[in-house]
Amino acid sequence: MEVKKILILFSLSFISAISNEIDENLKSFPADFEFGTSTASYQIEGAWNEGGKGWSMWDYVARARPEAIRDGSNADIACNSYHLYKRDIEMLKELGVDNYRLSIAWPRILPYGRPDYVNPEGIAYYNAVIDELLANGITPFVTMYHWDLPQNLNEQGGWITDEIVDWFGDYARVLYQHFGDRVKNWLTLNEPYVHCFFGYGRGSHAPLRTSPGVEFYECGRNILLANARAYHIYDEEFRAAQGGKVGLVISMEWVLPLTDSDDDVQGALDYAAYHIDHYMHPIFSEEGNFPQIVIDRVAEASANQGLNASRLRPFAQEQIDYMKGTADFLGLNHYSSKYVYRNSSVEGRYDVPSVEDDIHVVTYQPPSWPSHGFIYEYAPGLYNLLMYLKDQYNNPVVYITENGFSSDTGLVDDGRVQYMRNYMRSVVDAVADGANVKGYFAWSLMDNFEWSFGYTLRFGMYQVDMDDPDRTRTPRKSALVYKEILRSRVIDYSYDPDPYAALPDAAVAYYAPVMLNLIVLLFNLLM
Ligand code: NOJ
């Protein structure tokens, strides 16, 4: 009897060891989890001066300051998606995605930025793209603004003039009017932190302004108000008839203290307050407004710098109320994590005034994290971030609107495959632990113009031959792996497809000799 029990227990523990292992490998996405890929207008469309389009501020930089782009390139043609969008949608079909996140170029719709003239060719182009997506069963998620501001509006102050809130609202209204019958998922603006930091703080993105302590904050403030304006316009004028959802895209890094010293822990909290809560808190918290820690810190630093007002201009209560709750869902862009520490080496390290000086930490990414370009792989960061958002912001609906890894050209992109699998695994785990994540978009469908890095960093699951006038697109290994995950809803680390075998030429090379042998055999038989 005892022996029998021991045997049963032994076999049960054996079975449970196996089944744990199987569970781990076959952890799957919920049945209603949605998958997609993302792109952005300036990075893929090309046709910079075709179809009645006006200049964006990036078109201006490409002409006036080409040295701002690492390889001196520009996006005049980029992936030529203005002409090749049907091929893009074919690729989406090949992958088997549910959703596609694209952006609309503001100057293609309103060449001068204001709605007194709406460009019919721009409307026709996006109508064609949206219709083609829907005809293929793919749901469009449309970003209204992914950094290509009409140059005309840039010359009038761009994101650092308060008037942009009206300009953006008027533009959003035009989009709802023309596309809202079919587009049900809107994203107002992409990545306030990155846009304001690199565009208005560090001067490496259009409009190349360098005011990290003042304009950086003004830009973020206006973006939050512009988002709220577009949201309220939808609510008041379109929601009842169109029944869609309006969110925005916020980029976030996960942050870890380098040691458990009080300084490092506080440094990590401060970094998170500036990078995550600065944009989340005004919209997703119950109290609204910028996080108090950021308000206090910038006010104190400004006073110490002899200024008689904070560089972070306060919101009026009316504005705080106006911004609260102005997103039906969060679009989360996440790529990397950082360690931070705070010690005497921070003193004198950064420009004064600047947001870096205000945060007052040093950041660090360990060489042990796999990296390429500016992306460092640390997948637990995504899990922790999703849990943080769940706990701090009452578990909002989240779509991961970007996540991805850069690589050199080449079809065997094992670094990207590993990165995607590990990060998607973090998503599965976070969902299992209660995070309200509804979907995942890989950045990016294909190689494209990576802003100040030009074409030196490739983020595509499809390789694009930028030297080929046809801009031929070819699936990398990551495309095949992603396709299999979407099909099976499981992240199978042992799946190892050969991207070359999937090529049409390879198929010819493989089957031609077989066919020839068959013909010879047949011929011999008949003779
Ligand atoms: C964020 C941006 O939204 C996108 O435009 C960019 O290409 C990727 N991250 C990669 O840097």
XYZ file of C-alpha atoms and ligand atoms in Angstrom:
538
model
C 0.000 0.000 0.000
C 2.718 2.449 1.062
C 4.729 1.574 -1.991
C 1.742 2.179 -4.231
C 1.145 5.634 -2.639
C 4.750 6.587 -3.060
C 4.609 5.516 -6.672
C 1.475 7.565 -7.292
C 2.948 10.586 -5.571
C 6.142 10.158 -7.489
C 4.350 9.903 -10.813
C 2.113 12.855 -9.940
C 5.080 15.041 -9.132
C 6.694 13.841 -12.321
C 3.580 14.718 -14.324
C 3.288 18.099 -12.643
C 6.959 18.815 -13.342
C 6.322 18.076 -17.000
C 3.103 19.995 -17.120
C 4.754 23.017 -15.481
C 7.348 22.909 -18.147
C 4.734 22.570 -20.846
C 2.719 25.415 -19.341
C 5.789 27.604 -19.317
C 6.495 26.906 -22.995
C 2.943 26.995 -24.122
C 1.809 30.010 -22.156
C -0.638 31.528 -24.517
C -2.263 34.863 -25.212
C -5.949 35.118 -24.345
C -8.271 34.353 -27.247
C -9.362 37.987 -27.602
C -5.855 39.445 -27.464
C -5.159 41.510 -30.603
C -1.944 41.724 -32.615
C -0.688 44.316 -35.027
C 2.270 46.247 -36.366
C 2.979 49.976 -36.387
C 4.403 52.544 -38.782
C 4.295 56.325 -39.124
C 3.619 58.559 -42.109
C 6.908 60.441 -42.404
C 8.917 57.285 -41.822
C 7.327 55.263 -44.646
C 5.242 57.302 -47.093
C 7.729 59.264 -49.182
C 5.979 61.298 -51.914
C 7.009 64.286 -49.843
C 5.843 66.810 -52.431
C 3.231 64.791 -54.312
C -0.535 64.743 -54.152
C -0.923 68.317 -52.981
C 0.978 67.745 -49.732
C 2.457 70.708 -47.874
C 5.855 70.744 -46.169
C 6.267 69.202 -42.752
C 8.940 70.416 -40.363
C 10.904 67.249 -41.144
C 10.809 68.076 -44.884
C 12.267 71.419 -43.922
C 15.045 69.888 -41.780
C 15.884 67.447 -44.570
C 16.518 70.403 -46.893
C 17.869 73.087 -44.596
C 19.887 70.998 -42.140
C 20.676 67.585 -43.701
C 23.673 67.235 -41.361
C 21.138 66.642 -38.566
C 20.537 63.160 -40.023
C 23.314 60.671 -39.314
C 23.637 59.314 -42.868
C 22.585 62.545 -44.570
C 19.484 60.775 -45.849
C 15.876 61.924 -45.766
C 12.396 60.479 -46.130
C 11.575 62.039 -49.498
C 10.928 58.512 -50.804
C 11.409 56.349 -47.681
C 9.486 53.069 -48.240
C 7.388 54.775 -50.923
C 4.258 53.585 -49.164
C 2.301 56.425 -50.716
C 2.504 54.334 -53.885
C 3.113 50.884 -52.418
C 0.513 50.778 -49.651
C -1.183 47.762 -51.231
C 1.999 45.754 -50.845
C 2.169 46.879 -47.196
C -1.319 45.571 -46.626
C -0.434 42.336 -48.392
C 2.383 41.956 -45.843
C -0.024 42.575 -42.987
C -2.170 39.794 -44.413
C 0.859 37.524 -44.669
C 1.581 38.120 -40.985
C -2.035 37.572 -40.031
C -2.434 40.706 -37.904
C -5.743 41.958 -36.529
C -4.739 45.634 -36.436
C -2.470 48.091 -38.199
C -1.287 51.298 -36.572
C -0.555 53.963 -39.172
C -0.346 57.726 -38.896
C -1.795 60.509 -40.980
C 0.509 63.247 -42.232
C -1.072 66.498 -41.090
C 0.380 68.447 -44.075
C -1.042 65.884 -46.512
C -4.538 66.680 -45.236
C -4.050 70.368 -44.427
C -1.053 71.532 -46.482
C -0.808 74.803 -44.551
C -1.888 73.338 -41.236
C -5.268 75.094 -40.944
C -8.594 73.678 -42.125
C -9.436 76.539 -44.485
C -8.070 74.303 -47.238
C -8.502 70.531 -47.077
C -6.448 68.669 -49.679
C -8.748 66.278 -51.590
C -5.844 64.104 -52.753
C -4.727 63.623 -49.164
C -8.226 62.586 -48.160
C -8.387 60.233 -51.150
C -5.064 58.615 -50.243
C -6.025 57.781 -46.665
C -9.493 56.712 -47.770
C -7.834 54.233 -50.098
C -5.538 52.908 -47.351
C -8.343 52.617 -44.801
C -10.672 50.930 -47.296
C -7.994 48.472 -48.375
C -7.284 47.582 -44.743
C -10.950 47.021 -43.994
C -11.431 45.008 -47.164
C -8.682 42.725 -45.858
C -10.223 42.409 -42.426
C -7.574 44.565 -40.705
C -8.618 47.213 -38.186
C -6.893 50.584 -38.531
C -5.524 52.292 -35.413
C -4.818 55.799 -36.626
C -2.349 58.187 -35.036
C -3.274 61.770 -35.864
C 0.146 63.195 -35.196
C 3.447 61.349 -35.354
C 5.830 64.334 -35.406
C 5.344 65.662 -38.949
C 3.989 69.092 -38.078
C 3.141 71.358 -41.034
C 6.165 73.644 -41.441
C 3.826 76.608 -41.702
C 2.620 75.973 -38.152
C 6.143 75.341 -36.973
C 7.095 78.778 -38.227
C 4.266 80.196 -36.139
C 5.651 78.634 -32.967
C 4.761 74.940 -33.303
C 4.331 73.102 -30.015
C 5.531 75.991 -27.900
C 2.718 78.325 -28.758
C -0.594 77.929 -26.927
C -2.455 78.386 -30.207
C -1.470 74.883 -31.227
C -4.203 73.522 -28.998
C -6.787 75.118 -31.310
C -4.869 74.134 -34.434
C -4.693 70.519 -33.354
C -8.351 70.423 -32.374
C -9.367 71.790 -35.777
C -7.215 69.222 -37.537
C -8.645 66.387 -35.417
C -12.157 67.492 -36.357
C -11.308 67.214 -40.066
C -10.043 63.674 -39.496
C -13.160 62.612 -37.601
C -15.343 64.158 -40.317
C -13.627 62.374 -43.181
C -12.525 59.059 -41.699
C -14.504 58.570 -38.491
C -17.197 56.544 -40.230
C -14.597 53.758 -40.633
C -11.830 54.533 -38.140
C -12.902 53.548 -34.631
C -9.552 53.618 -32.887
C -7.806 56.970 -32.748
C -4.504 57.901 -31.170
C -4.159 61.642 -30.883
C -0.432 62.190 -30.441
C 2.703 60.098 -30.355
C 5.232 60.121 -27.495
C 5.100 63.568 -25.877
C 8.332 63.045 -23.939
C 10.439 61.981 -26.923
C 8.948 64.596 -29.241
C 9.489 67.420 -26.768
C 12.876 66.265 -25.500
C 14.548 65.665 -28.845
C 12.605 68.297 -30.804
C 12.599 71.180 -28.299
C 15.152 70.143 -25.680
C 18.121 68.508 -27.348
C 17.648 69.712 -30.911
C 18.229 66.367 -32.611
C 14.719 66.032 -34.067
C 12.703 68.619 -35.959
C 12.340 71.476 -35.228
C 15.908 71.207 -33.828
C 15.330 73.535 -30.900
C 17.596 73.436 -27.868
C 15.747 74.542 -24.773
C 15.756 71.548 -22.407
C 14.713 73.562 -19.371
C 11.875 75.677 -20.773
C 10.531 74.746 -24.216
C 10.691 71.062 -23.325
C 8.100 71.702 -20.603
C 5.990 74.068 -22.695
C 5.793 71.479 -25.467
C 4.603 68.740 -23.089
C 2.037 71.072 -21.560
C 0.569 71.938 -24.950
C 0.531 68.326 -26.075
C -1.527 67.366 -23.029
C -3.968 70.194 -23.678
C -4.134 69.374 -27.396
C -4.918 65.754 -26.589
C -7.716 66.902 -24.308
C -9.088 69.214 -26.993
C -9.190 66.438 -29.595
C -10.791 64.094 -27.058
C -13.541 66.551 -26.119
C -14.286 67.355 -29.758
C -14.833 63.651 -30.355
C -17.003 63.383 -27.272
C -19.145 66.384 -28.073
C -19.458 66.160 -31.842
C -18.772 62.617 -33.031
C -18.872 59.927 -30.386
C -22.631 59.409 -30.436
C -22.712 58.851 -34.189
C -19.364 57.162 -34.696
C -18.939 55.183 -31.496
C -15.154 54.917 -31.580
C -12.391 55.301 -29.008
C -9.726 57.963 -28.594
C -6.433 57.327 -26.826
C -2.895 58.688 -26.978
C 0.558 57.162 -27.156
C 2.971 57.657 -24.269
C 6.478 56.218 -24.310
C 7.870 54.853 -21.084
C 11.053 53.240 -19.941
C 11.152 51.089 -16.846
C 13.585 52.365 -14.226
C 15.541 50.539 -11.527
C 17.663 51.977 -8.717
C 21.287 50.895 -9.118
C 21.592 50.143 -5.387
C 19.105 50.112 -2.528
C 20.526 53.337 -1.077
C 17.929 55.990 -0.268
C 19.407 58.309 -2.878
C 19.203 55.760 -5.670
C 15.696 54.663 -4.736
C 14.503 58.272 -4.612
C 16.336 58.892 -7.896
C 14.408 56.054 -9.540
C 11.119 57.437 -8.234
C 11.998 60.887 -9.539
C 12.984 59.533 -12.937
C 9.662 57.688 -13.172
C 7.782 60.824 -12.136
C 9.308 62.829 -14.974
C 9.184 60.140 -17.647
C 6.020 58.216 -16.876
C 3.781 60.195 -14.506
C 4.444 63.591 -16.099
C 2.146 62.542 -18.969
C 0.074 59.829 -17.294
C -0.960 61.713 -14.181
C -2.821 64.624 -15.833
C -4.961 62.177 -17.828
C -5.222 58.887 -15.959
C -5.098 59.816 -12.244
C -8.081 60.787 -10.133
C -6.586 64.115 -9.030
C -5.219 65.106 -12.440
C -2.433 67.669 -12.973
C 1.305 67.072 -13.224
C 2.722 64.903 -10.420
C 3.307 67.021 -7.321
C 6.926 65.930 -7.088
C 7.626 67.346 -10.556
C 5.754 70.581 -9.824
C 7.714 71.099 -6.606
C 11.088 70.131 -7.980
C 10.949 72.409 -11.039
C 9.560 75.283 -8.951
C 12.382 74.915 -6.446
C 15.082 74.636 -9.108
C 13.643 77.644 -10.950
C 13.699 79.714 -7.765
C 17.290 78.666 -7.092
C 18.132 79.751 -10.619
C 16.848 83.241 -9.833
C 13.648 82.954 -11.886
C 10.477 84.522 -10.556
C 8.211 81.808 -11.985
C 8.505 78.050 -12.401
C 9.746 76.851 -15.777
C 6.904 74.337 -15.555
C 3.988 76.696 -16.135
C 1.165 75.621 -13.809
C -2.206 74.560 -15.149
C -5.341 76.426 -14.047
C -7.854 74.255 -12.164
C -10.154 74.491 -15.163
C -7.420 73.014 -17.373
C -6.698 70.270 -14.861
C -10.348 69.263 -14.946
C -10.466 69.560 -18.728
C -7.588 67.076 -19.141
C -8.694 64.465 -16.619
C -9.928 61.253 -18.214
C -9.180 62.355 -21.772
C -8.160 58.930 -23.070
C -10.333 55.862 -23.531
C -7.197 53.736 -23.541
C -3.456 54.087 -23.209
C -1.173 53.468 -26.171
C 2.078 52.377 -24.555
C 5.369 52.515 -26.441
C 8.051 50.613 -24.602
C 11.532 49.561 -25.678
C 14.134 49.714 -22.887
C 14.837 50.059 -19.201
C 17.443 52.015 -17.267
C 19.251 51.911 -13.972
C 19.655 55.231 -12.246
C 21.845 56.428 -9.398
C 22.263 59.686 -7.578
C 25.562 60.731 -6.029
C 27.932 63.680 -6.147
C 28.805 62.935 -9.784
C 25.429 64.423 -10.787
C 26.569 67.878 -9.719
C 27.601 69.955 -12.712
C 26.882 67.090 -15.118
C 23.942 68.639 -16.971
C 23.055 71.982 -18.534
C 21.316 74.426 -16.223
C 18.434 74.771 -16.648
C 17.438 71.429 -18.119
C 15.066 68.589 -17.394
C 18.056 66.300 -16.816
C 19.345 68.683 -14.146
C 15.862 68.868 -12.655
C 15.650 65.060 -12.390
C 19.192 64.943 -11.034
C 20.202 61.335 -11.639
C 22.727 59.493 -13.766
C 21.389 56.714 -15.990
C 23.097 53.448 -16.772
C 22.395 50.440 -18.995
C 24.564 47.408 -18.249
C 26.571 45.853 -21.080
C 25.104 42.483 -20.098
C 21.741 43.558 -21.541
C 21.661 42.588 -25.239
C 21.684 45.804 -27.229
C 21.649 47.308 -30.675
C 21.647 51.007 -31.510
C 19.939 52.690 -28.585
C 17.755 49.722 -27.618
C 18.721 47.593 -24.614
C 16.835 44.369 -23.999
C 15.492 43.912 -20.484
C 12.128 42.168 -20.828
C 11.196 42.135 -17.097
C 11.009 45.922 -17.431
C 7.865 45.599 -19.530
C 6.225 43.295 -16.988
C 7.076 45.685 -14.142
C 5.888 48.680 -16.094
C 2.543 47.069 -16.878
C 2.112 46.183 -13.211
C 3.041 49.721 -12.189
C 0.401 51.168 -14.543
C -2.159 48.696 -13.241
C -1.497 49.628 -9.632
C -0.978 53.372 -9.989
C -3.618 54.191 -12.557
C -6.521 51.927 -11.781
C -5.672 49.338 -14.392
C -6.343 51.279 -17.609
C -6.988 49.554 -20.917
C -3.574 49.326 -22.563
C -2.541 48.644 -26.109
C 1.200 48.263 -26.507
C 1.441 50.468 -29.575
C 5.179 49.973 -30.162
C 7.836 47.516 -29.083
C 10.784 46.339 -31.119
C 14.502 46.028 -31.693
C 16.828 47.422 -34.334
C 19.229 45.327 -36.348
C 21.687 45.559 -39.162
C 20.398 44.673 -42.567
C 20.054 40.939 -43.176
C 17.246 38.431 -42.998
C 18.423 36.391 -40.031
C 17.584 38.823 -37.232
C 18.006 36.570 -34.218
C 18.501 39.530 -31.862
C 15.066 40.863 -32.759
C 13.491 37.401 -32.526
C 14.837 36.910 -29.021
C 13.822 40.427 -27.953
C 10.275 40.032 -29.271
C 9.767 36.637 -27.693
C 11.018 37.758 -24.307
C 8.966 40.955 -24.293
C 5.846 39.181 -25.494
C 6.374 36.666 -22.727
C 6.345 39.565 -20.255
C 3.045 40.682 -21.748
C 1.528 37.215 -21.332
C 2.707 37.159 -17.705
C 1.357 40.640 -16.985
C -2.004 39.749 -18.502
C -2.090 36.585 -16.389
C -1.423 38.786 -13.345
C -4.318 41.072 -14.122
C -2.934 43.855 -16.321
C -5.599 45.088 -18.709
C -3.542 44.741 -21.896
C -5.704 44.228 -24.961
C -3.195 44.222 -27.763
C 0.380 44.372 -28.967
C 1.827 46.169 -32.008
C 5.339 45.332 -33.134
C 7.498 48.225 -34.305
C 7.846 47.952 -37.123
C 6.208 46.299 -40.085
C 9.243 47.202 -42.212
C 12.513 49.121 -42.163
C 11.913 52.835 -42.387
C 13.390 56.272 -41.807
C 14.570 56.265 -38.190
C 14.566 60.040 -37.632
C 18.028 61.425 -36.793
C 19.518 57.959 -37.442
C 18.285 57.972 -41.035
C 18.463 54.432 -42.391
C 21.364 53.359 -40.170
C 19.015 51.592 -37.756
C 16.532 49.075 -39.131
C 13.465 48.192 -37.082
C 11.582 46.170 -39.698
C 10.273 42.643 -39.554
C 10.364 43.122 -43.316
C 13.643 44.242 -44.780
C 13.299 47.091 -47.271
C 15.913 47.478 -49.982
C 16.418 51.238 -49.864
C 18.701 51.139 -52.932
C 16.090 49.462 -55.063
C 13.738 51.901 -56.826
C 10.945 49.370 -56.149
C 11.762 49.392 -52.412
C 11.388 45.606 -52.387
C 10.198 44.242 -49.058
C 11.396 40.813 -47.847
C 10.322 39.009 -44.677
C 13.018 38.513 -42.067
C 13.076 35.603 -39.633
C 11.234 37.797 -37.113
C 8.311 38.162 -39.549
C 7.995 34.373 -39.767
C 8.256 33.988 -35.998
C 5.692 36.723 -35.387
C 3.359 35.115 -37.909
C 3.620 31.789 -36.074
C 2.948 33.425 -32.697
C -0.141 35.083 -34.147
C -1.312 31.801 -35.628
C -0.696 29.652 -32.566
C -1.033 32.384 -29.890
C 1.925 30.703 -28.223
C 5.559 31.813 -27.929
C 7.466 28.732 -28.972
C 11.188 29.294 -28.424
C 12.107 26.215 -30.419
C 10.537 27.393 -33.680
C 13.421 28.289 -35.966
C 12.286 29.179 -39.489
C 14.703 29.868 -42.326
C 13.837 33.206 -43.960
C 15.735 32.255 -47.110
C 13.605 29.144 -47.615
C 10.537 31.377 -47.639
C 11.802 33.415 -50.578
C 10.269 32.806 -54.004
C 13.748 32.501 -55.552
C 14.723 29.920 -52.977
C 11.614 27.934 -53.801
C 12.548 27.940 -57.471
C 16.096 26.916 -56.597
C 14.754 24.108 -54.415
C 12.007 22.734 -56.641
C 13.586 23.184 -60.085
C 16.002 20.209 -59.821
C 13.234 18.012 -58.368
C 10.946 18.861 -61.264
C 13.744 18.261 -63.735
C 14.425 14.829 -62.247
C 10.757 13.962 -62.465
C 10.612 14.957 -66.108
C 13.711 12.898 -66.874
C 12.205 9.936 -65.010
C 8.943 10.252 -66.890
C 10.788 10.537 -70.176
C 12.834 7.395 -69.401
C 9.697 5.501 -68.442
C 7.942 6.412 -71.626
C 10.878 5.622 -73.860
C 9.336 55.577 -31.230
C 8.731 56.335 -32.346
O 7.355 56.514 -32.171
C 9.030 55.769 -33.707
O 8.756 56.759 -34.636
C 10.468 55.291 -33.759
O 10.842 54.898 -35.043
C 10.624 54.143 -32.795
N 10.281 54.580 -31.466
C 12.018 53.544 -32.749
O 12.907 54.489 -32.285
